[in-house]
Short mmCIF file of N, CA and C in Angstrom, two decimals:
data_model
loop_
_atom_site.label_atom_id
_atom_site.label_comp_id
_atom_site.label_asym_id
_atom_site.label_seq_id
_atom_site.Cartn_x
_atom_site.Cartn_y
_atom_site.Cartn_z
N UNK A 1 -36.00 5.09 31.00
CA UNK A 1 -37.19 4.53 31.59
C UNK A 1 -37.09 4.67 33.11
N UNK A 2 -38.09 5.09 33.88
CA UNK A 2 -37.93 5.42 35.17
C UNK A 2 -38.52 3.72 35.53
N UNK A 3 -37.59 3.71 36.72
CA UNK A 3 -38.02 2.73 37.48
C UNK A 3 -38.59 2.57 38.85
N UNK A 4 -38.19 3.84 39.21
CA UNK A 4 -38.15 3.75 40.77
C UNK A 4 -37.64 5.47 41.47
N UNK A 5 -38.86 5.68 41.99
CA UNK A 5 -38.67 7.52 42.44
C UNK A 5 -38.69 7.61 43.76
N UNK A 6 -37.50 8.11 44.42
CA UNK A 6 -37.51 7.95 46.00
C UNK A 6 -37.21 9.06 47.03
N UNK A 7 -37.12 9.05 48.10
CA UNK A 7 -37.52 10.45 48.69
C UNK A 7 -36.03 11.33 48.53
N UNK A 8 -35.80 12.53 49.12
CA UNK A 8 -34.29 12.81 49.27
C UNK A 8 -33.31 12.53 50.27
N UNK A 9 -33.95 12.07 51.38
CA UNK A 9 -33.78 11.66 52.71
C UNK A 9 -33.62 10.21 52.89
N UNK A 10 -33.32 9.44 51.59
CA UNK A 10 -32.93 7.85 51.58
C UNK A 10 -31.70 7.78 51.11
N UNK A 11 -30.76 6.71 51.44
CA UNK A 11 -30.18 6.08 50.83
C UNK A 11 -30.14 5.29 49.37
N UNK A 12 -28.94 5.38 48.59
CA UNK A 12 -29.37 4.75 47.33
C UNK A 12 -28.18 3.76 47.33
N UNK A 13 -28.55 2.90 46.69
CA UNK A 13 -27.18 1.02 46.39
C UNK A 13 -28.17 0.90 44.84
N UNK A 14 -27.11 1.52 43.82
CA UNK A 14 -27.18 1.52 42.27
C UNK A 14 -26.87 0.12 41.91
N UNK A 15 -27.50 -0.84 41.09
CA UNK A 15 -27.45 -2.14 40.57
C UNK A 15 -26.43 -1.79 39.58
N UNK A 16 -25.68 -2.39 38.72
CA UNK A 16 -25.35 -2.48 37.26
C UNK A 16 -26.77 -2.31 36.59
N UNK A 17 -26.44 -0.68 35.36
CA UNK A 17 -27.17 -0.90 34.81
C UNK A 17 -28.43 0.07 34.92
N UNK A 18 -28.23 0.75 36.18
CA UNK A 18 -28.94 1.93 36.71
C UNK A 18 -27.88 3.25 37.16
N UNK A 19 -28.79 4.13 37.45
CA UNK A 19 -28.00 5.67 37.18
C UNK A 19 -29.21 6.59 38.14
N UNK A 20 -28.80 7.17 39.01
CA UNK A 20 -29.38 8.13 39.80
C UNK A 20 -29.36 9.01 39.18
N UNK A 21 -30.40 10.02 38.94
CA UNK A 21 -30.86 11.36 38.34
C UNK A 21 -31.53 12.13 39.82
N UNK A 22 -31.18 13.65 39.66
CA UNK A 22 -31.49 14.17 40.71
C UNK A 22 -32.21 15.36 40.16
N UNK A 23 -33.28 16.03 40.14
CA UNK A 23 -34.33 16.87 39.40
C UNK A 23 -34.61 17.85 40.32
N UNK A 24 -33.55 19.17 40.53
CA UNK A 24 -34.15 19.67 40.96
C UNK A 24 -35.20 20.71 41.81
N UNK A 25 -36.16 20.73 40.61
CA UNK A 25 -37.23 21.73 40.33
C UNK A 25 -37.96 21.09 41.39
N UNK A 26 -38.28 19.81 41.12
CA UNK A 26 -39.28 18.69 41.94
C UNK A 26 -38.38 18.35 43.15
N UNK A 27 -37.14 18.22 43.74
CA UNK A 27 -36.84 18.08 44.54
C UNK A 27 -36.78 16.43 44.34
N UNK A 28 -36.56 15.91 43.32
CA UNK A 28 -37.25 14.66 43.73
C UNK A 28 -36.33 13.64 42.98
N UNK A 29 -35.85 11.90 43.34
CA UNK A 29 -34.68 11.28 42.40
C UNK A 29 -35.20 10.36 41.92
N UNK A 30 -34.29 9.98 40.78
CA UNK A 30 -35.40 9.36 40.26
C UNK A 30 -34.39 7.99 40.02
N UNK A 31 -34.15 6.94 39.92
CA UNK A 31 -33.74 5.78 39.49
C UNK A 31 -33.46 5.10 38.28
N UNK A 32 -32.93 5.03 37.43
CA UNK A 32 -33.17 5.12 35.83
C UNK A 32 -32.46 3.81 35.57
N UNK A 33 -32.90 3.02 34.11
CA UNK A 33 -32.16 2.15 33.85
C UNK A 33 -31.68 2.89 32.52
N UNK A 34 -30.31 2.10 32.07
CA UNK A 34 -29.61 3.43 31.50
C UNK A 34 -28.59 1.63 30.72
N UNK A 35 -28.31 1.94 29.81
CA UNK A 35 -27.17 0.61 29.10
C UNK A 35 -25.65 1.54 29.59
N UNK A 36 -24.80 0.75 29.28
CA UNK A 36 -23.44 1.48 29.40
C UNK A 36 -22.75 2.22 28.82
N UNK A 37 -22.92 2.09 27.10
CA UNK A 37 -22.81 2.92 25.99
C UNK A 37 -23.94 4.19 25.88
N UNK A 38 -24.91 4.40 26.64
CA UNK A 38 -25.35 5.28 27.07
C UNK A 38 -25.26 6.08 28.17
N UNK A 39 -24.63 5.69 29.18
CA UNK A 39 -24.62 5.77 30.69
C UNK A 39 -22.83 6.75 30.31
N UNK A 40 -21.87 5.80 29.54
CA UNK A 40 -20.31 6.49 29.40
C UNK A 40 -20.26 6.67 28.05
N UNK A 41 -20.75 6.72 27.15
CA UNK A 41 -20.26 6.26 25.90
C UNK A 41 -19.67 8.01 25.52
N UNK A 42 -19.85 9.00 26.22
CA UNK A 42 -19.22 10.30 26.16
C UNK A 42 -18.03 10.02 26.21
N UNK A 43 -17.26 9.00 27.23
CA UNK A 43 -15.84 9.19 27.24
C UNK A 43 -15.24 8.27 26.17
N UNK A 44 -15.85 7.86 24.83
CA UNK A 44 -14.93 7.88 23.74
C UNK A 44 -15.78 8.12 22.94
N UNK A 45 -16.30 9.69 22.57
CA UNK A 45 -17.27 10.73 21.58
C UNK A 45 -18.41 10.08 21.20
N UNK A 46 -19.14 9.08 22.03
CA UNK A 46 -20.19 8.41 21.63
C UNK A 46 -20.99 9.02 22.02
N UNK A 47 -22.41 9.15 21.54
CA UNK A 47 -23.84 9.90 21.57
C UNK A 47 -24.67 9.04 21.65
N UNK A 48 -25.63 8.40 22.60
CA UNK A 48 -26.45 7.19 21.90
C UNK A 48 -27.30 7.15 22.86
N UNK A 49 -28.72 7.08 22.37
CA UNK A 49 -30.06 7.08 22.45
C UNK A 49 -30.61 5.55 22.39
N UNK A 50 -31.43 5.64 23.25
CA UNK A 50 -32.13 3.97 23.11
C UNK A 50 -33.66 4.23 23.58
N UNK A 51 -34.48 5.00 22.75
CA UNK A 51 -36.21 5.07 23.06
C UNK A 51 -36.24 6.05 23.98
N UNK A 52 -35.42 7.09 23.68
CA UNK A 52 -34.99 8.43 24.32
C UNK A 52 -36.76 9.42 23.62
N UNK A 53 -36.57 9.85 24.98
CA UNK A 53 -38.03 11.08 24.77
C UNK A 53 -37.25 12.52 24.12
N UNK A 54 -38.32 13.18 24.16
CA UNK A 54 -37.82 14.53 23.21
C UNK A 54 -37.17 15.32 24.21
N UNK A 55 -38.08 15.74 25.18
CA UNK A 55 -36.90 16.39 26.05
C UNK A 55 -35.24 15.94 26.82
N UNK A 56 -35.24 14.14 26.70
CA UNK A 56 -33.98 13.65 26.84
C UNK A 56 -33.22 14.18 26.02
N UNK A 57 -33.51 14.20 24.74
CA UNK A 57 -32.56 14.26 23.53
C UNK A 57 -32.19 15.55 23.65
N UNK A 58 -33.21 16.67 23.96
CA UNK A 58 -32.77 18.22 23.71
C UNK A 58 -31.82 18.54 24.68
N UNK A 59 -32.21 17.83 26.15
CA UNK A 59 -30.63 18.04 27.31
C UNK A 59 -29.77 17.11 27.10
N UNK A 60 -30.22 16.00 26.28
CA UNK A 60 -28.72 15.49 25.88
C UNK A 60 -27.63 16.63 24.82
N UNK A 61 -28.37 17.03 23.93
CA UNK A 61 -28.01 17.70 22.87
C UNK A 61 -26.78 19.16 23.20
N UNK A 62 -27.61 19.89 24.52
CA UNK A 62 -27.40 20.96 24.78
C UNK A 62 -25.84 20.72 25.83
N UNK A 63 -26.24 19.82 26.60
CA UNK A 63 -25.22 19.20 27.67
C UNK A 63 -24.11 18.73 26.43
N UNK A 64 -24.09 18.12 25.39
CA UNK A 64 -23.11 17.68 24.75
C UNK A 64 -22.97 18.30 23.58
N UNK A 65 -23.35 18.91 23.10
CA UNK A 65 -22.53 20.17 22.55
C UNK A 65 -22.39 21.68 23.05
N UNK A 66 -22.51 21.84 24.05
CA UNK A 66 -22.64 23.19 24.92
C UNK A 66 -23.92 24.06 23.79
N UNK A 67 -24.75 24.19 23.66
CA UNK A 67 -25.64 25.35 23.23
C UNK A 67 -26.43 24.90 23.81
N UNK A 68 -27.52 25.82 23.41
CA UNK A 68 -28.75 26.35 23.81
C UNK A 68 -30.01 26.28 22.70
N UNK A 69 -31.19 25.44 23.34
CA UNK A 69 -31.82 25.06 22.04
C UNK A 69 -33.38 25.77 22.75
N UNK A 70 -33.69 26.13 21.39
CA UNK A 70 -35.02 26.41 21.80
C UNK A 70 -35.79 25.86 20.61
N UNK A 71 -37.51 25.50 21.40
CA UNK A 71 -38.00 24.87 20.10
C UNK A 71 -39.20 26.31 19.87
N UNK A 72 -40.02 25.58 18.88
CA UNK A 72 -41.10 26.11 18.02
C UNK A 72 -41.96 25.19 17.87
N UNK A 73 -43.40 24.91 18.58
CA UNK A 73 -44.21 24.30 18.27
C UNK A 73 -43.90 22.81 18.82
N UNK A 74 -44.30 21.62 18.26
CA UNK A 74 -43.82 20.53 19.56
C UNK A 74 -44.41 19.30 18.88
N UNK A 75 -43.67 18.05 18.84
CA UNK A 75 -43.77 17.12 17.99
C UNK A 75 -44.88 16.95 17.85
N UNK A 76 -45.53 16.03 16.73
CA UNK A 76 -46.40 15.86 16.36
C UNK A 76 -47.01 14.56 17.25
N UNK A 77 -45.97 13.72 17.41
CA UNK A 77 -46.09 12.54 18.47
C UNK A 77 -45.01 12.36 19.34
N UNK A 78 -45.06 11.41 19.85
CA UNK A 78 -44.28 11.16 21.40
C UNK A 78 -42.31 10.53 20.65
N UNK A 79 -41.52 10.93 21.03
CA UNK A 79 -40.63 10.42 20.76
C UNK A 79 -39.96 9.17 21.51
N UNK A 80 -39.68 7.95 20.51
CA UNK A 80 -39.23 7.16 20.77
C UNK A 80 -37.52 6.85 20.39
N UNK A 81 -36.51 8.03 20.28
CA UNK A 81 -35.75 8.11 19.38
C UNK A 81 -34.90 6.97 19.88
N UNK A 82 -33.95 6.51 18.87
CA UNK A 82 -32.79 5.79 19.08
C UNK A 82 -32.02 5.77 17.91
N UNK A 83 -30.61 5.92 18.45
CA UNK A 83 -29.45 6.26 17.32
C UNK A 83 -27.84 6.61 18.35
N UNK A 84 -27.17 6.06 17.61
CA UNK A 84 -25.60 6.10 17.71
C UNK A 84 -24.95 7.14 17.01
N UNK A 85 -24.24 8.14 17.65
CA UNK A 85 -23.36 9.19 17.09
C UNK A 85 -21.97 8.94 17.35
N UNK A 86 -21.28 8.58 16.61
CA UNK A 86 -19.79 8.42 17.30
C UNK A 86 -19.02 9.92 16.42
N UNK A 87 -18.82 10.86 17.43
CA UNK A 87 -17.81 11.66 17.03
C UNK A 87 -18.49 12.19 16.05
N UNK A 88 -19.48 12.89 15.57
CA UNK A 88 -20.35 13.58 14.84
C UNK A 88 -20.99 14.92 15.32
N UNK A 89 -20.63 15.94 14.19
CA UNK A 89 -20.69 16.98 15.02
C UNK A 89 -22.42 17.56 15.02
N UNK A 90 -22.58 18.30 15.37
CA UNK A 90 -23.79 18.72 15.47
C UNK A 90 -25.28 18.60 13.97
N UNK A 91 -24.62 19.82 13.62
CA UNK A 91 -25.56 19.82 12.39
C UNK A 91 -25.75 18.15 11.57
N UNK A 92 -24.50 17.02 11.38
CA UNK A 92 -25.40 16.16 10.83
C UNK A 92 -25.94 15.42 11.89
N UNK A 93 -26.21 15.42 13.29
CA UNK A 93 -27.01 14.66 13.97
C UNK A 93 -28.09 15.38 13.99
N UNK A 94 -28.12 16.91 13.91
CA UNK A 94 -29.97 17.42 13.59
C UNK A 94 -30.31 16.75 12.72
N UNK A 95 -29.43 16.59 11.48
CA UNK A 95 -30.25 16.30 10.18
C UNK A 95 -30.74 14.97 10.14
N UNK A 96 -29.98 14.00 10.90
CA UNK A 96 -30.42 12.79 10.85
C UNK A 96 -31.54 12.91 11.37
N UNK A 97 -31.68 13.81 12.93
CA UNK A 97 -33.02 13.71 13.75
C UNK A 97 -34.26 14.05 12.92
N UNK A 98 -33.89 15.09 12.37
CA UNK A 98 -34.98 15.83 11.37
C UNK A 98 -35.85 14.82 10.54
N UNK A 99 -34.74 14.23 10.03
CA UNK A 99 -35.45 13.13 9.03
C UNK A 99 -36.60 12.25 9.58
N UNK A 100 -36.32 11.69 10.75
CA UNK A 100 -37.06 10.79 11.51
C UNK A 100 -38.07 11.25 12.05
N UNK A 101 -37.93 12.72 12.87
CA UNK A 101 -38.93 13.09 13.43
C UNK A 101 -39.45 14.17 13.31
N UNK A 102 -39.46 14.73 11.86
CA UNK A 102 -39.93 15.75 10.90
C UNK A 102 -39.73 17.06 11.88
N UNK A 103 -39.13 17.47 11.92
CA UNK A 103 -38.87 19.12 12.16
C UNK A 103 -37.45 19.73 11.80
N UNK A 104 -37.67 21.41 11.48
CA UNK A 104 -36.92 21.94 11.03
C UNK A 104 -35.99 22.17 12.34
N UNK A 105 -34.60 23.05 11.44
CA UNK A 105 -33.91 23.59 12.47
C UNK A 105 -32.77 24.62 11.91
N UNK A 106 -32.38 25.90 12.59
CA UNK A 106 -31.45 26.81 12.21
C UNK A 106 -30.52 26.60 13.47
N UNK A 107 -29.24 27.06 12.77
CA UNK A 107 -28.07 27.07 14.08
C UNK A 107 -27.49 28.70 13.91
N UNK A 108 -27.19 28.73 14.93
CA UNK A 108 -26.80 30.33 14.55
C UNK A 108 -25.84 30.07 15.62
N UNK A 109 -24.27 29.71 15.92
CA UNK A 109 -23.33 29.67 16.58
C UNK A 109 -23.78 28.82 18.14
N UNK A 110 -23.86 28.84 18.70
CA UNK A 110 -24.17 28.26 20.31
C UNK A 110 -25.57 28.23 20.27
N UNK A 111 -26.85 28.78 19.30
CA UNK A 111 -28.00 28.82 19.39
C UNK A 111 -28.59 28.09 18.66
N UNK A 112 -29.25 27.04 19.07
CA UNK A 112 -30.64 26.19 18.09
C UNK A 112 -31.92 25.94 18.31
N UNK A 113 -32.20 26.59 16.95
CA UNK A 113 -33.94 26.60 17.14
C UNK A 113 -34.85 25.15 16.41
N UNK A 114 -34.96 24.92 17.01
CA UNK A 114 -35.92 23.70 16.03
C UNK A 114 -37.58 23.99 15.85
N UNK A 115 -37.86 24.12 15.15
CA UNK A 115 -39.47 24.59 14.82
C UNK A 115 -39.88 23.30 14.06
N UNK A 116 -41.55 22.72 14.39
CA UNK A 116 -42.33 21.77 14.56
C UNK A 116 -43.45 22.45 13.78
#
């Protein structure tokens, strides 16, 4: 959830609980509130989503398992995802996603396509 978007030429003092994101295409930062099991939960194989959008999930996805995803077509509605992966490898966290938010998907080594 964005909270707060500020120039590049400011200073930032992060609360507990927030996470600087830097974007940039737009040049532009953005302020985020973020939990802690989301924010670290990488450094003991945790994966976890809390009302994560679709494109969060796909650079979460790609950033944490190193590939490369491409889609096909584009949800039907807005994603609100949330879910815990501890130490789960790829293919059953598509499948879980799949289930929830109806789309297919092929893996072909470092490459994933998800079609909508």
């Amino acid at each position: 959830m964005k909270i707060q978007t500020k120039a590049l030429d400011e200073s930032y003092i992060l609360e507990p609980g927030q996470q600087l994101q830097y974007i940039p295409t737009e040049k532009e930062i953005k302020i985020l509130k973020v939990t802690t099991e989301t924010a670290i939960g990488w450094k003991d194989g945790l994966l976890s989503f809390k009302n994560a959008g679709f494109s969060e999930v796909v650079e979460s996805l790609e950033r944490w398992y190193g590939v490369n995803i491409q889609v096909s077509g584009k949800p039907s509605k807005a994603w609100k995802l949330s879910g815990r992966y501890e130490n789960q490898n790829l293919d059953l966290v598509l499948d879980r996603m799949s289930f929830i938010e109806n789309f297919n998907y092929d893996i072909n080594k470092k490459n994933i396509h998800l079609k909508f």
